[in-house]
Amino acid sequence: MNQITLKKQLSTDVFLMKVRAPLIAEERKAGQFIMLQVDDDFGERIPLTIADASEKDGTITLIFQVVGKTTSDLAALSEGEAIPSVVGPLGKPTHIEKFGTVVCVGGGIGVAPLHPIAQALKKAGNHVITIIGARTKNLLILEDEMRAIADEFIVCTDDGSYGRKALVTVPLKEVCEKNPKPAMAIAIGPPVMMKFCAETTRPYKVFTQVSLNTIMVDGTGMCGGCRVNVGDKVKFVCVDGPEFDGHLVDFDNMISRLSSYKDIETKKHRCKLEGCK
Amino acid sequence: MNHKTETELHNQAVKDLAEVLPKIAQYKAKDRLKIPAQDMPCQDPVVRRSNLNEVALGYTLEQARLEAMRCIQCKNKPCIAGCPVEIDIPRFVQHVAEGDIQKAIDAIKEFSLLPAICGRVCPQETQCQLTCTTGKSLKDIDKAVAIGRLERFVADWERTQGTIKAPLVKTETGRKVAVVGSGPAGLVVAADVRREGHKVVLFEAFHKTGGVMRYGIPEFRLPNEIVDQEIDTLKKMGVEIKTNFVVGRTRKLTDLLDKDGFDAVFVGTGAGLPMFMGIEGENLIGVFSANEYLTRANLMRAFDRDNADTPMYYSKYVAVLGGGNVAMDAARMAKRLGAKEVYVVYRRTEVEMPARKEEVAHAKEEGIHFYFLQNAKRILGDDKGRVRAMECLRYELGEPDSSGRRRPVVIEGSEFTLDVDTVIVAIGNGSNPLIGQTTPNLNVNKWGNIIVDKETQKTNINRIYAGGDIVLGAATVILAMGEGRRAAAAINKLLAGAG
Ligand SMILES: Cc1cc2nc3c(=O)[nH]c(=O)nc-3n(C[C@H](O)[C@H](O)[C@H](O)COP(=O)(O)OP(=O)(O)OC[C@H]3O[C@@H](n4cnc5c(N)ncnc54)[C@H](O)[C@@H]3O)c2cc1C
Ligand SMILES: Cc1cc2nc3c(=O)[nH]c(=O)nc-3n(C[C@H](O)[C@H](O)[C@H](O)COP(=O)(O)OP(=O)(O)OC[C@H]3O[C@@H](n4cnc5c(N)ncnc54)[C@H](O)[C@@H]3O)c2cc1C
Ligand code: SF4
Ligand code: SF4
Ligand code: FES
């Protein structure tokens, strides 16, 4: 179980892995994630979206960016090795139906979780407009895959090294100004990006779904560590989400909570890289 | 503090036993009442504040025998009625008094499968020891026969002898039962069903088994080694264990029956879903549910800061909201993680606190402060969104409420602030929502607890049984175990009938 059957480096820090997990491959739906652990005794449980799955091969695809201890330990595993713990699929699946025109916005690593959703939306008969962006050209991932399923496709980089030189919110605004405006938007990426996407669509009253990446411990609704304010309610991202109405999410609180362990984790990460104790 | 060491207590017991033993045959009840009640040897509070080792060290044989001799072997045995699984207490205690520990453990095991655990964590003072005649005669419940400690002694004796035998398993029947959740309820069902020769697969969402006994109750109260022992016994009996398997998600509950060929399923998924107060500032950095705090420290081993990847918040001044075992565990864990001061803030008084008495006493010895008749009004943060203080209100006790406890009433205008950097919320848990959410036809009540038949623990869906905290709401280990036994009996009957 959990053998890595394929490992590919997509960009400087981003890896793709196919992992044998037949039950998860069978049950998973777009929008769901797994929790994994690279060491069963002292490892941390981290959530990663199921970017794709093959029921036939019994594998799931994970795409992750190395940002800290667990993601670098994961990146250090090779094909044939097994990930000690993989549990899922967790979270509520994305609600998929024919809405009409849907604009899908992906930023950075967020393109990975967006891909299966865009795929499912396309399959359900929607007109899919895709906007993907990254800081710079070599951080762009899944461009070909996203282009292949999009009816309209826009790629941009912050520094203009590829595609349009713009933040994703710029083309998003243009799409919202079209007549008719899109039936809905889906934005997945760094929290700040999702926040500004939601701000961009708000005046146009385009429903905007975001997928939140809070800190998680169990991923099954037991700890409350993943809680966020949505409207006037407190929601647990792992069981009530991960997708929510972006216009209702309190992003500032969520972003602040993500920094809970920043001091500790930066120190650990640096120590690992530099080999100090 | 007048802390008595293990050696001092033991030496005293050796002396006392030598005096009592030759005359015990002639002892009348009133003589037995004069035998000194045995204190539990404990780690020195000053030392244990910074380690995770078990606080209570356990009786020595001499202490156990003396304590057992305090039992007057009542004819009406009121203690038994106080035990949810009705252990034949006078019988096992008599064996201890006689020094025949093997017979004592055999007697306990007729009724309870987890004595090393229950002996440690049962709220004895509200169960078996509440009605004990010895305690009553001495007009002090703390002077009741220490049934729990004796139970623990007997179970530990068996463990250290290395004589634990896995229960006999009958010939394979070819039938198959799924047990969901590896807390006390699930463990007991697995053992009882397996004994009848049915194949058992135990599914657990986490990477480690034991439920709350692993992720909630800390090592210093219930060492993992003891939980591991129970799991080992199950493995020896041939129970198959599948960790990292979330029933409802990895596989639908009903699919276990319809697609995977299980003949029956037991759901023991426990409580989950921590409750929060719904006050301002509750999402600041530094506010945790006790579940999160304890899971990080216990299951994810973040107590071991040097080795664990899971980070643990650095706290200096900690407020814990609540008055149950969970609050005590969180407070004492915070202390062990290096907090300078820990305040338990509870809206009622010490009398109403649901925590085990012994844990409250231990917490006090460890220097935890108790603020009674107070409660949080809001939590205040700094410019980085981190907790800086908690505003509290004072309360007084008013009329009794539906639970019979006097209701705390807020004193208007009594606001004051407590400077803290961490707030741990331990005011209770709702039911685990996953099974309910993913099994549309399962009957649950408005709190999400599964509704079952009281005799058989059967749910409204055929062949699906449930028990423990998912049925009772947050309860106790022994109640979960009792429900497990009932469910197992019903499942065994079902499978025998369908034979
Ligand atoms: C539902 C969900 C799905 C996710 N899917 C993906 C995915 O498909 N691919 C992917 O690369 N990442 C994904 N993430 C984020 C991923 O879980 C984190 O990057 C990971 O936990 C970091 O672990 P680490 O030990 O390597 O880094 P740490 O050492 O734990 O952290 C390094 C830095 O990252 C920050 N960080 C910690 N946890 C998170 C988090 N959950 N989200 C964002 N930043 C965090 C920390 O503040 C710290 O600054 C997802 C998160 C969620 C909640
Ligand atoms: C901190 C703390 C201290 C406590 N102290 C005491 C005490 O001193 N004395 C006492 O008697 N009681 C105490 N309790 C209460 C006691 O631990 C519980 O009543 C008891 O553990 C309930 O047992 P259970 O078998 O119903 O469930 P749990 O012990 O909660 O176990 C349920 C298990 O099911 C797993 N699970 C959940 N959902 C799924 C799923 N969908 N698929 C697979 N697995 C799943 C969980 O991961 C968990 O391992 C305490 C509780 C806590 C939290
Ligand atoms: S199981 Fe609990 S209630 Fe029963 S005798 Fe033992 S300690 Fe007392
Ligand atoms: S009630 Fe107390 S004294 Fe009486 S039999 Fe039970 S343990 Fe012994
Ligand atoms: S991660 Fe623990 S409740 Fe969501």
Coordinates of C-alpha atoms in Angstrom, one line a residue, chain A residues 2 23-24 26-27 29 32 37 39-45 69-70 73 84-93 215-229 234 236 238-240 253 256-265 267-268 277, chain B residues 204-208 215 242-246 248-252 255 259-260 271-276 282-293 295-296 299-301 304-314 384-386 429 431-434 437:
Chain A
N2 CA 0.9 3.6 -0.6
L23 CA -9.7 2.4 -2.1
I24 CA -9.1 6.1 -2.2
E26 CA -12.2 4.4 -6.1
E27 CA -14.1 6.6 -3.7
K29 CA -14.3 12.9 -6.0
Q32 CA -11.3 16.0 -1.8
Q37 CA 2.5 11.2 7.2
D39 CA 6.9 9.0 9.7
D40 CA 4.3 7.3 11.8
D41 CA 5.9 8.0 15.1
F42 CA 7.2 11.6 14.9
G43 CA 5.9 12.8 11.6
E44 CA 3.3 15.5 11.1
R45 CA 0.0 14.8 9.3
K69 CA 9.7 19.7 6.9
T70 CA 7.0 17.2 5.9
D73 CA 10.7 14.6 3.6
P84 CA 3.7 5.2 5.8
S85 CA 0.3 6.8 6.2
V86 CA -2.2 8.0 3.7
V87 CA -5.8 8.5 4.7
G88 CA -8.8 9.7 2.7
P89 CA -10.6 10.8 0.8
L90 CA -11.5 13.6 3.2
G91 CA -13.6 16.7 2.9
K92 CA -16.8 17.3 1.0
P93 CA -16.6 16.8 -2.8
I215 CA -3.6 24.1 9.3
M216 CA -5.1 20.7 10.0
V217 CA -4.3 18.0 12.6
D218 CA -6.7 15.1 12.2
G219 CA -8.8 16.1 9.1
T220 CA -11.9 14.4 10.5
G221 CA -13.6 17.1 12.6
M222 CA -12.1 16.2 15.9
C223 CA -9.7 19.0 16.8
G224 CA -11.1 22.3 15.5
G225 CA -7.6 23.4 14.4
C226 CA -8.9 24.1 10.9
R227 CA -11.7 26.4 11.9
V228 CA -12.5 29.5 9.9
N229 CA -15.2 32.2 10.1
V234 CA -17.5 29.0 12.6
F236 CA -14.3 23.3 10.3
C238 CA -11.9 19.5 7.0
V239 CA -15.5 18.4 7.4
D240 CA -17.6 21.4 6.4
N253 CA -8.3 35.7 10.3
S256 CA -3.3 35.1 10.5
R257 CA -4.0 31.7 11.8
L258 CA -1.8 30.1 9.2
S259 CA 1.1 31.8 10.8
S260 CA 0.5 30.2 14.2
Y261 CA 3.6 28.2 14.1
K262 CA 5.7 30.2 11.7
D263 CA 8.6 30.9 14.1
I264 CA 8.8 27.2 15.1
E265 CA 8.5 25.8 11.6
K267 CA 13.5 27.4 12.5
K268 CA 12.9 23.6 12.0
K277 CA 20.4 20.5 15.5
Chain B
E204 CA -9.3 3.1 12.8
A205 CA -9.1 6.5 11.2
F206 CA -5.8 7.4 12.8
H207 CA -2.4 5.9 12.3
K208 CA -2.5 4.6 15.9
Y215 CA -4.8 10.8 21.7
K242 CA -6.6 -1.5 9.5
T243 CA -5.4 1.9 10.5
N244 CA -5.7 5.1 8.3
F245 CA -9.2 4.0 7.3
V246 CA -12.0 6.4 7.7
G248 CA -17.8 6.8 5.8
R249 CA -15.0 8.2 3.5
T250 CA -12.6 5.5 2.6
R251 CA -15.6 3.1 2.5
K252 CA -19.3 3.9 3.2
D255 CA -20.7 -0.7 1.7
K259 CA -19.9 -4.8 -0.9
D260 CA -17.3 -6.2 1.4
A271 CA -17.1 11.8 20.5
G272 CA -15.4 14.4 18.3
L273 CA -16.3 17.9 17.2
P274 CA -15.0 20.0 20.1
M275 CA -17.4 22.7 21.3
F276 CA -16.3 26.3 21.6
E282 CA -12.0 32.6 19.9
N283 CA -10.2 32.3 16.6
L284 CA -7.2 34.2 17.7
I285 CA -3.8 32.4 17.5
G286 CA -3.3 30.7 20.8
V287 CA -6.8 29.5 21.3
F288 CA -7.1 25.7 21.1
S289 CA -9.7 23.1 21.7
A290 CA -8.4 20.6 24.3
N291 CA -8.7 17.9 21.7
E292 CA -6.3 19.8 19.4
Y293 CA -3.9 20.6 22.2
T295 CA -3.8 15.4 20.2
R296 CA -0.7 17.3 19.2
L299 CA -0.8 11.2 19.4
M300 CA 1.6 13.4 17.4
R301 CA 4.2 13.3 20.2
D304 CA 8.9 15.8 22.5
R305 CA 9.7 19.1 20.9
D306 CA 13.1 18.0 19.6
N307 CA 12.0 15.0 17.7
A308 CA 8.4 15.6 16.7
D309 CA 7.6 17.4 13.4
T310 CA 4.2 18.5 14.7
P311 CA 4.7 21.9 16.3
M312 CA 3.4 22.7 19.8
Y313 CA 2.7 26.3 20.8
Y314 CA 5.0 27.9 23.3
K384 CA -0.5 40.0 15.3
G385 CA -3.7 38.3 16.1
R386 CA -2.3 36.4 19.1
N429 CA -17.4 17.5 22.6
S431 CA -20.7 13.6 18.4
N432 CA -18.3 12.6 15.6
P433 CA -20.2 13.9 12.5
L434 CA -18.7 11.7 9.8
Q437 CA -23.1 12.7 7.4

